[in-house]
Amino acid sequence: MRSLLGDLLAHRLSQMTGGALGKRLYDALQSAIQEGAIAPGARLPASRDLASELSVSRNTVLVAYEQLQSEGYLQTRTGSGTFVSETLPDLCPPPEEATRPAVNTPFSHLRLSKRGNWLLSRSGVGPFQWGAFMPGVPDVSHVPHDIWRKIQLRLSRRMPFASLTYTPHGGCIELQQALAEYLRVVRSVICTPDQIVITAGTHQSLDLLAKMLCDYGDSAWIEEPGYWGIRNVLAVNGVKIIPTPVDDGGMNPPVHSDESTPPRLMCVTPSHQYPLGVVMSLERRQRLLSLAREWGSWVVEDDYDSEFRFADSPIPALQGLATDAPVIYLGTFSKTLYPGIRISYMVLPKRLAPRMKMAHSELYRGGNGLVQLTLAEFIREGHYAAHVRRMRQLYSRRRAALVAVITRELGPQFLNLQNNAGLHLVLALPDNIDDVAVSAELEQVGVLTRPLSGYYMSGAQRRGLLLGYACVDEAKMAETFAPIAHCLKRHLHRDGATA
């Protein structure tokens, strides 16, 4: 049986005509390495084996290997074999190719849409998504994988056919049932299972809402400061973003409904505002609902990490304030379990739910039936609630450790933007400290933060650093925070600033 590499080389040799066989084999190997078809570090077959696969003499293969080794493409390791070099020689095209105009070459016509270029220019996605002090990321090492694996193995032995094909129900029915009960008890959400749509993340939820509820040019209120992902998903769907200020009482909507063109959506994080962490007051919540009813708008409640409150009981969801509230409630398992699970959900008003399920099936098709079934059982058997309790205690200790270190190293004035909840806190900075530059400087030494000013759309900005403490062991908090303290002390000394 011929290996994959043998098939590749045999095909390339069959496309080459003229010239000595050894030179053609050399050219085939060299081009495959240059194009990445044979990856750096890959082990090549022994010369005798490759010669047998290609029906050529062993000496032909040896000559090609030796020439590529002399040019730096291959390396030999005694007792291990021949490998593609990890670092390849610089590739310079012949002079006639370098000066030839790139006409009719593959992808010479590549052009992104204006919308695509706009999105990439405003992307908030960084190259690193794990580590100290990356905000919004849970400690994924504590997920009870053994329990999860046992449930999944048991279910996989008797998978219902409905979970293996396309679903028109907006997700796994068993998960919708488990979620309805859990949300009723834990978040005071008023719903039945048929009101829930399972999605592949909050961004997909928002994308579906924008496509189904907004026409091009409709507007949406977005918290200022607020999560970049919300405004990017809506804006790329043609929704006009209206930044609405956040103060100590949460989003501050206008007192009177004097808007000539009311917003179609009002997007809020009332239980733990992102990124400032404030809780929306009851008066503000009632005002928001009143305006939504008057204007025919929808309140989009993103309840992304409300399970993690450390000082008191969780804040009830805004959705549960009234049975007929014009609220679309968004939840996710990215913070309580792990982001890679890609399971989120929407709780929709009863009359809206069937249409959204049909649209979800049409646009995204759904999937991951086994994972959704496993999660449903994980919730029903009490493992999810137990995991959340354990993680709440763990994050509480880690937050307390970080607060103690900041107070000791910098002073309590750097902690004036706080709420005792969530997976991050805001380290307040003086207005004359460039938080973007500080964050970039810290990334160079392996410390991941997010600049607070980057969450604002307007010019009025607070300065600070978002510090995610969920992934940092409390016993190592001081040494992990040391580069931040060192960097800020240097900036404060140089600029003569105080928070």
C-alpha positions as a printed NumPy array, in Angstrom:
array([[  0.   ,   0.   ,   0.   ],
       [  1.362,   3.372,  -0.984],
       [  1.667,   6.151,   1.638],
       [  0.047,   9.57 ,   1.247],
       [  3.441,  11.063,   0.413],
       [  4.02 ,   8.32 ,  -2.136],
       [  0.674,   9.142,  -3.782],
       [  1.525,  12.849,  -3.809],
       [  4.932,  12.334,  -5.401],
       [  3.647,   9.76 ,  -7.901],
       [  0.986,  12.221,  -9.049],
       [  3.485,  15.057,  -9.399],
       [  5.959,  12.889, -11.274],
       [  3.204,  11.861, -13.688],
       [  2.615,  15.547, -14.514],
       [  6.289,  16.166, -15.315],
       [  7.722,  15.4  , -18.731],
       [ 11.338,  15.399, -19.861],
       [ 14.525,  15.501, -17.854],
       [ 16.25 ,  12.902, -15.756],
       [ 14.112,  10.957, -13.278],
       [ 16.316,  12.027, -10.364],
       [ 15.878,  15.718, -11.265],
       [ 12.095,  15.288, -11.568],
       [ 11.927,  13.606,  -8.139],
       [ 14.027,  16.405,  -6.659],
       [ 11.717,  19.041,  -8.205],
       [  8.6  ,  17.247,  -6.952],
       [  9.925,  17.049,  -3.399],
       [ 11.203,  20.631,  -3.378],
       [  7.938,  22.116,  -4.682],
       [  5.88 ,  20.054,  -2.214],
       [  8.005,  21.366,   0.673],
       [  7.887,  24.968,  -0.56 ],
       [  4.102,  24.89 ,  -0.965],
       [  3.58 ,  23.344,   2.473],
       [  2.166,  20.075,   1.109],
       [  4.923,  18.443,   3.167],
       [  4.965,  20.33 ,   6.463],
       [  8.106,  21.548,   8.282],
       [  9.244,  18.867,  10.72 ],
       [  7.52 ,  16.07 ,   8.786],
       [  9.36 ,  12.737,   8.641],
       [ 10.053,  11.404,   5.137],
       [  9.957,   7.704,   4.316],
       [ 13.203,   5.778,   4.324],
       [ 14.901,   5.913,   0.918],
       [ 14.357,   2.173,   0.369],
       [ 10.623,   2.425,   1.173],
       [ 10.035,   5.474,  -1.038],
       [ 11.956,   3.872,  -3.894],
       [  9.724,   0.805,  -3.622],
       [  6.544,   2.912,  -3.606],
       [  7.591,   4.91 ,  -6.686],
       [  9.15 ,   1.94 ,  -8.507],
       [ 12.502,   3.722,  -8.887],
       [ 16.001,   2.809,  -7.78 ],
       [ 17.033,   3.584,  -4.227],
       [ 19.988,   5.555,  -5.591],
       [ 17.559,   7.936,  -7.358],
       [ 15.867,   8.71 ,  -4.045],
       [ 19.187,   9.075,  -2.209],
       [ 20.46 ,  11.608,  -4.762],
       [ 17.292,  13.704,  -4.401],
       [ 17.446,  13.536,  -0.572],
       [ 21.125,  14.505,  -0.501],
       [ 20.604,  17.494,  -2.832],
       [ 17.702,  18.788,  -0.723],
       [ 19.722,  18.283,   2.452],
       [ 22.652,  20.288,   1.042],
       [ 20.248,  23.146,   0.232],
       [ 18.759,  23.163,   3.751],
       [ 15.358,  21.628,   2.962],
       [ 16.018,  18.34 ,   4.771],
       [ 17.792,  17.256,   7.932],
       [ 18.907,  13.786,   9.01 ],
       [ 18.794,  12.609,  12.599],
       [ 20.884,   9.597,  13.492],
       [ 18.644,   6.69 ,  14.341],
       [ 15.466,   8.654,  13.559],
       [ 15.442,   9.28 ,   9.81 ],
       [ 15.109,  12.191,   7.397],
       [ 12.928,  15.215,   8.25 ],
       [ 11.839,  18.42 ,   6.561],
       [ 13.707,  21.341,   8.137],
       [ 11.729,  23.426,  10.621],
       [ 13.151,  26.6  ,   9.014],
       [ 13.271,  26.539,   5.227],
       [ 15.714,  28.467,   3.016],
       [ 14.602,  31.907,   1.847],
       [ 12.599,  31.519,  -1.324],
       [ 13.471,  34.043,  -4.035],
       [ 11.749,  33.769,  -7.437],
       [ 13.911,  33.899, -10.54 ],
       [ 14.436,  37.446, -11.85 ],
       [ 12.063,  36.951, -14.792],
       [  9.293,  35.797, -12.408],
       [  9.909,  38.6  ,  -9.925],
       [  9.357,  41.276, -12.586],
       [  6.482,  39.557, -14.366],
       [  3.127,  41.366, -13.759],
       [  0.663,  39.367, -11.656],
       [ -1.945,  38.983, -14.389],
       [ -4.292,  36.01 , -14.346],
       [ -2.474,  34.484, -11.386],
       [ -4.63 ,  32.593,  -8.863],
       [ -6.489,  34.968,  -6.507],
       [ -5.115,  38.093,  -8.19 ],
       [ -8.765,  39.256,  -8.195],
       [ -9.164,  38.772,  -4.418],
       [-11.174,  41.666,  -2.967],
       [-13.146,  41.893,   0.244],
       [-16.443,  43.725,   0.42 ],
       [-16.59 ,  47.139,   2.066],
       [-18.477,  45.458,   4.888],
       [-15.738,  42.854,   5.255],
       [-12.971,  45.441,   5.331],
       [-14.93 ,  47.502,   7.861],
       [-15.345,  44.473,  10.127],
       [-11.666,  43.508,  10.031],
       [-10.586,  47.076,  10.733],
       [-12.622,  47.045,  13.961],
       [-12.027,  43.476,  15.089],
       [-11.5  ,  43.027,  18.808],
       [-10.185,  39.471,  18.523],
       [ -6.637,  39.136,  19.83 ],
       [ -4.079,  36.448,  18.958],
       [ -4.127,  35.086,  22.518],
       [ -7.325,  33.942,  24.237],
       [ -5.988,  32.223,  27.341],
       [ -3.724,  33.198,  30.22 ],
       [ -3.272,  35.771,  32.964],
       [ -5.075,  38.235,  32.999],
       [ -7.249,  37.595,  29.951],
       [-10.754,  38.999,  30.682],
       [-13.891,  36.98 ,  30.122],
       [-12.236,  33.563,  30.067],
       [-13.103,  30.953,  32.744],
       [-10.69 ,  28.445,  34.232],
       [-11.382,  25.583,  31.845],
       [ -9.138,  23.185,  33.769],
       [-11.852,  22.626,  36.41 ],
       [-14.561,  21.318,  34.08 ],
       [-15.61 ,  17.836,  35.357],
       [-14.644,  16.006,  32.169],
       [-14.94 ,  12.546,  33.749],
       [-18.61 ,  13.09 ,  34.576],
       [-19.25 ,  14.653,  31.177],
       [-17.541,  11.757,  29.371],
       [-19.593,   9.111,  31.229],
       [-22.862,  10.875,  30.375],
       [-21.863,  11.303,  26.737],
       [-20.769,   7.678,  26.408],
       [-24.055,   6.458,  27.885],
       [-26.107,   8.649,  25.545],
       [-24.093,   7.78 ,  22.457],
       [-25.123,   4.129,  22.801],
       [-28.79 ,   4.994,  22.271],
       [-28.826,   8.211,  20.286],
       [-32.326,   9.089,  19.022],
       [-32.494,   9.535,  15.259],
       [-33.85 ,  13.075,  15.729],
       [-30.519,  14.098,  17.272],
       [-28.581,  12.822,  14.249],
       [-30.371,  14.782,  11.558],
       [-31.415,  18.391,  10.912],
       [-33.716,  19.868,  13.531],
       [-36.488,  22.433,  12.959],
       [-36.922,  22.956,  16.696],
       [-34.196,  25.526,  17.317],
       [-32.036,  23.021,  19.162],
       [-32.277,  19.88 ,  21.252],
       [-35.714,  19.622,  22.899],
       [-34.253,  17.952,  26.008],
       [-31.834,  20.863,  26.484],
       [-34.64 ,  23.381,  26.032],
       [-36.626,  21.594,  28.747],
       [-33.662,  21.47 ,  31.148],
       [-32.874,  25.138,  30.55 ],
       [-36.449,  26.3  ,  31.107],
       [-36.493,  24.691,  34.564],
       [-33.002,  25.901,  35.473],
       [-33.647,  29.509,  34.381],
       [-36.971,  29.638,  36.225],
       [-35.34 ,  28.632,  39.517],
       [-31.936,  30.355,  39.245],
       [-32.607,  33.486,  37.159],
       [-36.358,  34.086,  37.687],
       [-36.834,  33.892,  33.91 ],
       [-40.465,  33.36 ,  32.868],
       [-40.523,  30.88 ,  29.994],
       [-41.534,  27.49 ,  28.651],
       [-39.228,  25.167,  26.676],
       [-40.771,  26.14 ,  23.324],
       [-39.566,  29.733,  23.827],
       [-35.887,  28.72 ,  23.817],
       [-33.613,  28.627,  20.749],
       [-30.167,  27.028,  21.097],
       [-27.403,  28.81 ,  19.155],
       [-23.683,  28.422,  18.512],
       [-22.686,  31.378,  20.682],
       [-24.05 ,  34.806,  21.588],
       [-22.689,  36.282,  18.35 ],
       [-24.916,  33.903,  16.38 ],
       [-27.885,  34.88 ,  18.558],
       [-27.259,  38.553,  17.798],
       [-26.737,  37.854,  14.106],
       [-30.115,  36.115,  13.918],
       [-31.845,  38.946,  15.777],
       [-30.304,  41.575,  13.504],
       [-31.344,  39.696,  10.358],
       [-34.896,  38.978,  11.517],
       [-35.84 ,  42.087,  13.505],
       [-33.9  ,  44.936,  11.865],
       [-34.007,  46.476,   8.422],
       [-30.988,  48.217,   6.954],
       [-30.63 ,  51.602,   8.678],
       [-32.6  ,  50.67 ,  11.815],
       [-30.853,  51.706,  15.02 ],
       [-29.848,  49.995,  18.241],
       [-28.924,  51.428,  21.618],
       [-25.61 ,  50.006,  22.777],
       [-24.049,  50.563,  26.183],
       [-21.241,  53.134,  26.273],
       [-18.78 ,  51.654,  27.119],
       [-19.877,  48.261,  25.887],
       [-18.844,  44.946,  24.393],
       [-17.299,  45.359,  20.936],
       [-18.788,  42.067,  19.733],
       [-22.372,  43.328,  20.013],
       [-21.786,  46.485,  18.009],
       [-19.739,  44.675,  15.348],
       [-22.332,  41.949,  14.741],
       [-25.151,  44.486,  14.528],
       [-23.242,  47.016,  12.434],
       [-22.129,  44.447,   9.872],
       [-25.847,  43.677,   9.411],
       [-26.555,  47.32 ,   8.573],
       [-27.828,  48.41 ,  11.997],
       [-26.951,  51.949,  13.07 ],
       [-25.234,  51.94 ,  16.46 ],
       [-26.25 ,  54.576,  19.023],
       [-23.887,  54.569,  22.038],
       [-25.925,  55.247,  25.198],
       [-24.045,  56.332,  28.347],
       [-23.628,  54.03 ,  31.335],
       [-23.318,  55.407,  34.871],
       [-23.555,  53.848,  38.337],
       [-27.183,  52.85 ,  37.633],
       [-26.446,  51.142,  34.308],
       [-27.575,  52.347,  30.884],
       [-29.21 ,  55.735,  31.235],
       [-32.064,  55.93 ,  28.706],
       [-33.824,  59.249,  28.094],
       [-36.544,  60.21 ,  30.57 ],
       [-39.044,  61.148,  27.865],
       [-39.823,  59.336,  24.647],
       [-38.979,  62.217,  22.332],
       [-36.94 ,  60.226,  19.814],
       [-38.024,  60.882,  16.212],
       [-36.68 ,  57.475,  15.149],
       [-36.787,  55.126,  18.157],
       [-34.301,  52.261,  18.322],
       [-35.33 ,  48.858,  17.093],
       [-33.124,  47.166,  19.698],
       [-31.96 ,  48.196,  23.176],
       [-28.968,  46.029,  24.082],
       [-28.065,  45.858,  27.774],
       [-26.141,  43.79 ,  30.319],
       [-28.261,  44.761,  33.36 ],
       [-27.072,  42.197,  35.907],
       [-23.352,  42.872,  35.444],
       [-22.599,  45.604,  32.912],
       [-19.719,  44.808,  30.593],
       [-17.099,  46.089,  31.099],
       [-17.717,  48.402,  34.095],
       [-19.552,  45.83 ,  36.218],
       [-22.4  ,  48.045,  37.486],
       [-25.909,  46.717,  38.098],
       [-28.85 ,  48.404,  36.365],
       [-31.229,  49.922,  38.927],
       [-34.869,  48.844,  39.141],
       [-36.006,  52.323,  38.071],
       [-33.856,  52.145,  34.932],
       [-35.121,  48.65 ,  34.112],
       [-38.735,  49.751,  34.376],
       [-38.059,  52.845,  32.286],
       [-36.391,  50.74 ,  29.591],
       [-39.377,  48.377,  29.464],
       [-41.797,  51.304,  29.315],
       [-39.94 ,  52.882,  26.377],
       [-39.724,  49.544,  24.566],
       [-43.477,  49.023,  24.856],
       [-44.237,  52.583,  23.743],
       [-41.943,  52.475,  20.707],
       [-42.4  ,  48.834,  19.7  ],
       [-38.719,  48.148,  20.396],
       [-37.028,  45.012,  21.719],
       [-34.844,  44.909,  24.825],
       [-31.971,  42.464,  24.28 ],
       [-30.767,  41.313,  27.71 ],
       [-27.295,  39.732,  27.6  ],
       [-26.962,  37.782,  30.85 ],
       [-23.445,  36.547,  30.132],
       [-22.013,  35.791,  33.623],
       [-24.713,  36.514,  36.192],
       [-24.045,  33.208,  38.008],
       [-20.874,  34.662,  39.494],
       [-21.887,  37.111,  42.217],
       [-19.782,  36.867,  45.363],
       [-21.244,  39.252,  47.933],
       [-24.991,  38.644,  47.689],
       [-27.667,  36.743,  45.804],
       [-27.754,  36.819,  41.992],
       [-29.698,  39.729,  40.497],
       [-32.995,  38.496,  38.929],
       [-33.211,  38.799,  35.168],
       [-34.857,  41.851,  33.657],
       [-36.939,  39.463,  31.535],
       [-38.767,  38.245,  34.632],
       [-40.105,  41.661,  35.671],
       [-43.317,  41.128,  33.676],
       [-44.932,  38.204,  31.888],
       [-45.389,  40.206,  28.673],
       [-42.051,  42.04 ,  28.751],
       [-40.695,  42.869,  25.254],
       [-37.381,  41.254,  26.227],
       [-35.177,  38.772,  24.396],
       [-32.972,  37.072,  26.974],
       [-29.527,  35.815,  25.928],
       [-27.481,  33.302,  27.898],
       [-24.316,  31.312,  27.316],
       [-22.27 ,  28.393,  28.645],
       [-18.997,  29.996,  27.57 ],
       [-18.367,  31.499,  31.021],
       [-19.744,  28.722,  33.236],
       [-18.219,  25.785,  31.312],
       [-15.796,  26.749,  28.533],
       [-15.91 ,  28.95 ,  25.397],
       [-15.128,  26.086,  23.026],
       [-18.426,  24.361,  23.772],
       [-20.137,  26.982,  21.554],
       [-23.592,  26.629,  23.079],
       [-25.699,  29.661,  23.884],
       [-29.431,  30.272,  23.907],
       [-32.195,  32.831,  23.494],
       [-35.444,  33.036,  25.438],
       [-37.962,  34.653,  23.093],
       [-41.488,  35.997,  23.576],
       [-43.996,  33.263,  22.705],
       [-45.304,  34.841,  19.504],
       [-41.786,  35.444,  18.187],
       [-40.265,  32.038,  18.993],
       [-41.721,  29.935,  16.098],
       [-40.534,  32.406,  13.466],
       [-37.06 ,  32.615,  14.953],
       [-36.801,  28.821,  15.088],
       [-37.698,  28.603,  11.421],
       [-35.14 ,  31.28 ,  10.543],
       [-32.486,  29.591,  12.696],
       [-33.054,  26.313,  10.858],
       [-32.945,  28.043,   7.48 ],
       [-29.738,  30.03 ,   8.136],
       [-27.643,  27.861,  10.455],
       [-29.211,  24.364,  10.417],
       [-28.083,  23.657,  13.974],
       [-26.169,  20.561,  15.025],
       [-24.058,  19.059,  17.825],
       [-26.989,  16.932,  18.952],
       [-24.881,  14.668,  21.161],
       [-23.227,  17.616,  22.919],
       [-26.598,  19.278,  23.531],
       [-28.101,  16.04 ,  24.853],
       [-25.118,  15.57 ,  27.15 ],
       [-25.478,  19.108,  28.466],
       [-29.18 ,  18.537,  29.116],
       [-28.401,  15.479,  31.26 ],
       [-25.515,  17.317,  32.909],
       [-28.011,  19.985,  34.031],
       [-30.796,  17.578,  34.997],
       [-28.544,  15.433,  37.178],
       [-27.367,  18.492,  39.132],
       [-23.759,  18.459,  37.926],
       [-24.029,  21.871,  36.273],
       [-25.356,  23.632,  39.38 ],
       [-22.684,  21.944,  41.514],
       [-19.956,  23.015,  39.077],
       [-21.193,  26.626,  39.106],
       [-21.159,  26.652,  42.932],
       [-17.579,  25.352,  43.018],
       [-16.401,  27.86 ,  40.443],
       [-18.174,  30.729,  42.226],
       [-16.212,  29.935,  45.388],
       [-12.958,  29.595,  43.436],
       [-13.405,  32.872,  41.55 ],
       [-14.371,  34.656,  44.753],
       [-11.057,  33.652,  46.338],
       [ -9.111,  34.671,  43.257],
       [-10.837,  38.018,  43.051],
       [-10.134,  38.699,  46.727],
       [ -6.477,  37.793,  46.198],
       [ -6.177,  40.184,  43.238],
       [ -7.889,  43.017,  45.134],
       [ -5.482,  42.514,  48.033],
       [ -2.44 ,  42.609,  45.743],
       [ -3.638,  45.741,  43.919],
       [ -4.366,  47.494,  47.215],
       [ -0.951,  46.619,  48.573],
       [  1.076,  47.393,  45.429],
       [ -0.781,  50.418,  44.027],
       [ -3.403,  51.576,  46.509],
       [ -7.207,  51.344,  46.875],
       [ -7.739,  54.322,  44.545],
       [ -7.046,  51.999,  41.607],
       [-10.16 ,  49.969,  42.493],
       [-12.845,  52.635,  42.22 ],
       [-14.722,  50.97 ,  39.333],
       [-15.841,  47.766,  41.002],
       [-18.709,  45.379,  41.486],
       [-18.221,  42.157,  43.42 ],
       [-19.072,  39.805,  40.556],
       [-17.981,  38.305,  37.265],
       [-14.673,  37.06 ,  35.894],
       [-12.807,  40.372,  35.695],
       [-12.291,  43.669,  37.473],
       [-11.289,  47.079,  36.191],
       [ -7.97 ,  48.543,  37.301],
       [ -8.624,  52.296,  37.131],
       [ -5.882,  54.488,  35.633],
       [ -5.296,  58.242,  35.575],
       [ -6.548,  60.075,  32.489],
       [ -3.015,  60.87 ,  31.319],
       [ -1.961,  57.207,  31.223],
       [ -2.392,  55.607,  27.788],
       [ -4.088,  52.309,  28.662],
       [ -3.773,  51.032,  25.078],
       [  0.012,  51.494,  25.179],
       [  0.249,  49.921,  28.644],
       [ -1.789,  46.903,  27.542],
       [  0.407,  46.425,  24.463],
       [  3.544,  46.743,  26.593],
       [  2.293,  44.086,  29.014],
       [  1.439,  41.712,  26.178],
       [  5.102,  41.771,  25.173],
       [  5.971,  40.15 ,  28.522],
       [  3.139,  37.613,  28.339],
       [  0.512,  39.41 ,  30.441],
       [ -2.868,  39.726,  28.708],
       [ -5.133,  42.664,  29.548],
       [ -7.69 ,  44.772,  27.701],
       [ -7.629,  48.607,  27.708],
       [-10.867,  50.075,  29.055],
       [-10.798,  52.954,  26.557],
       [-11.143,  50.424,  23.72 ],
       [-14.733,  49.716,  24.781],
       [-15.857,  53.291,  24.082],
       [-17.135,  54.569,  20.751],
       [-17.149,  58.279,  21.638],
       [-14.356,  60.574,  22.801],
       [-15.407,  60.617,  26.471],
       [-13.397,  57.723,  27.839],
       [-12.233,  56.371,  31.155],
       [ -8.773,  54.855,  31.318],
       [ -8.124,  51.475,  32.863],
       [ -7.194,  47.842,  32.36 ],
       [ -9.59 ,  44.901,  32.399],
       [ -7.966,  42.131,  34.437],
       [ -9.435,  38.635,  34.202],
       [ -8.619,  36.745,  37.378],
       [-10.415,  33.469,  36.655],
       [ -7.339,  31.732,  35.214],
       [ -4.841,  32.868,  37.876],
       [ -4.171,  30.668,  40.913],
       [ -4.648,  32.779,  44.043],
       [ -1.375,  31.398,  45.468],
       [  0.471,  32.859,  42.463],
       [ -1.518,  36.086,  42.197],
       [  1.209,  38.355,  43.592],
       [  3.98 ,  37.103,  41.311],
       [  1.642,  37.072,  38.295],
       [  0.585,  40.675,  38.984],
       [  4.186,  41.842,  39.482],
       [  4.797,  42.825,  35.809],
       [  1.646,  44.981,  35.871],
       [  2.69 ,  46.707,  39.089],
       [  6.207,  47.294,  37.746],
       [  4.923,  48.713,  34.46 ],
       [  2.369,  51.038,  36.084],
       [  4.783,  52.318,  38.727],
       [  7.191,  53.247,  35.971],
       [  4.488,  55.099,  34.035],
       [  3.173,  56.835,  37.157],
       [  6.659,  57.955,  38.143],
       [  7.435,  59.212,  34.671],
       [  4.136,  61.032,  34.204],
       [  3.683,  62.127,  37.811],
       [  0.129,  60.774,  37.806],
       [ -2.167,  59.33 ,  40.478],
       [ -5.427,  57.457,  39.994]])
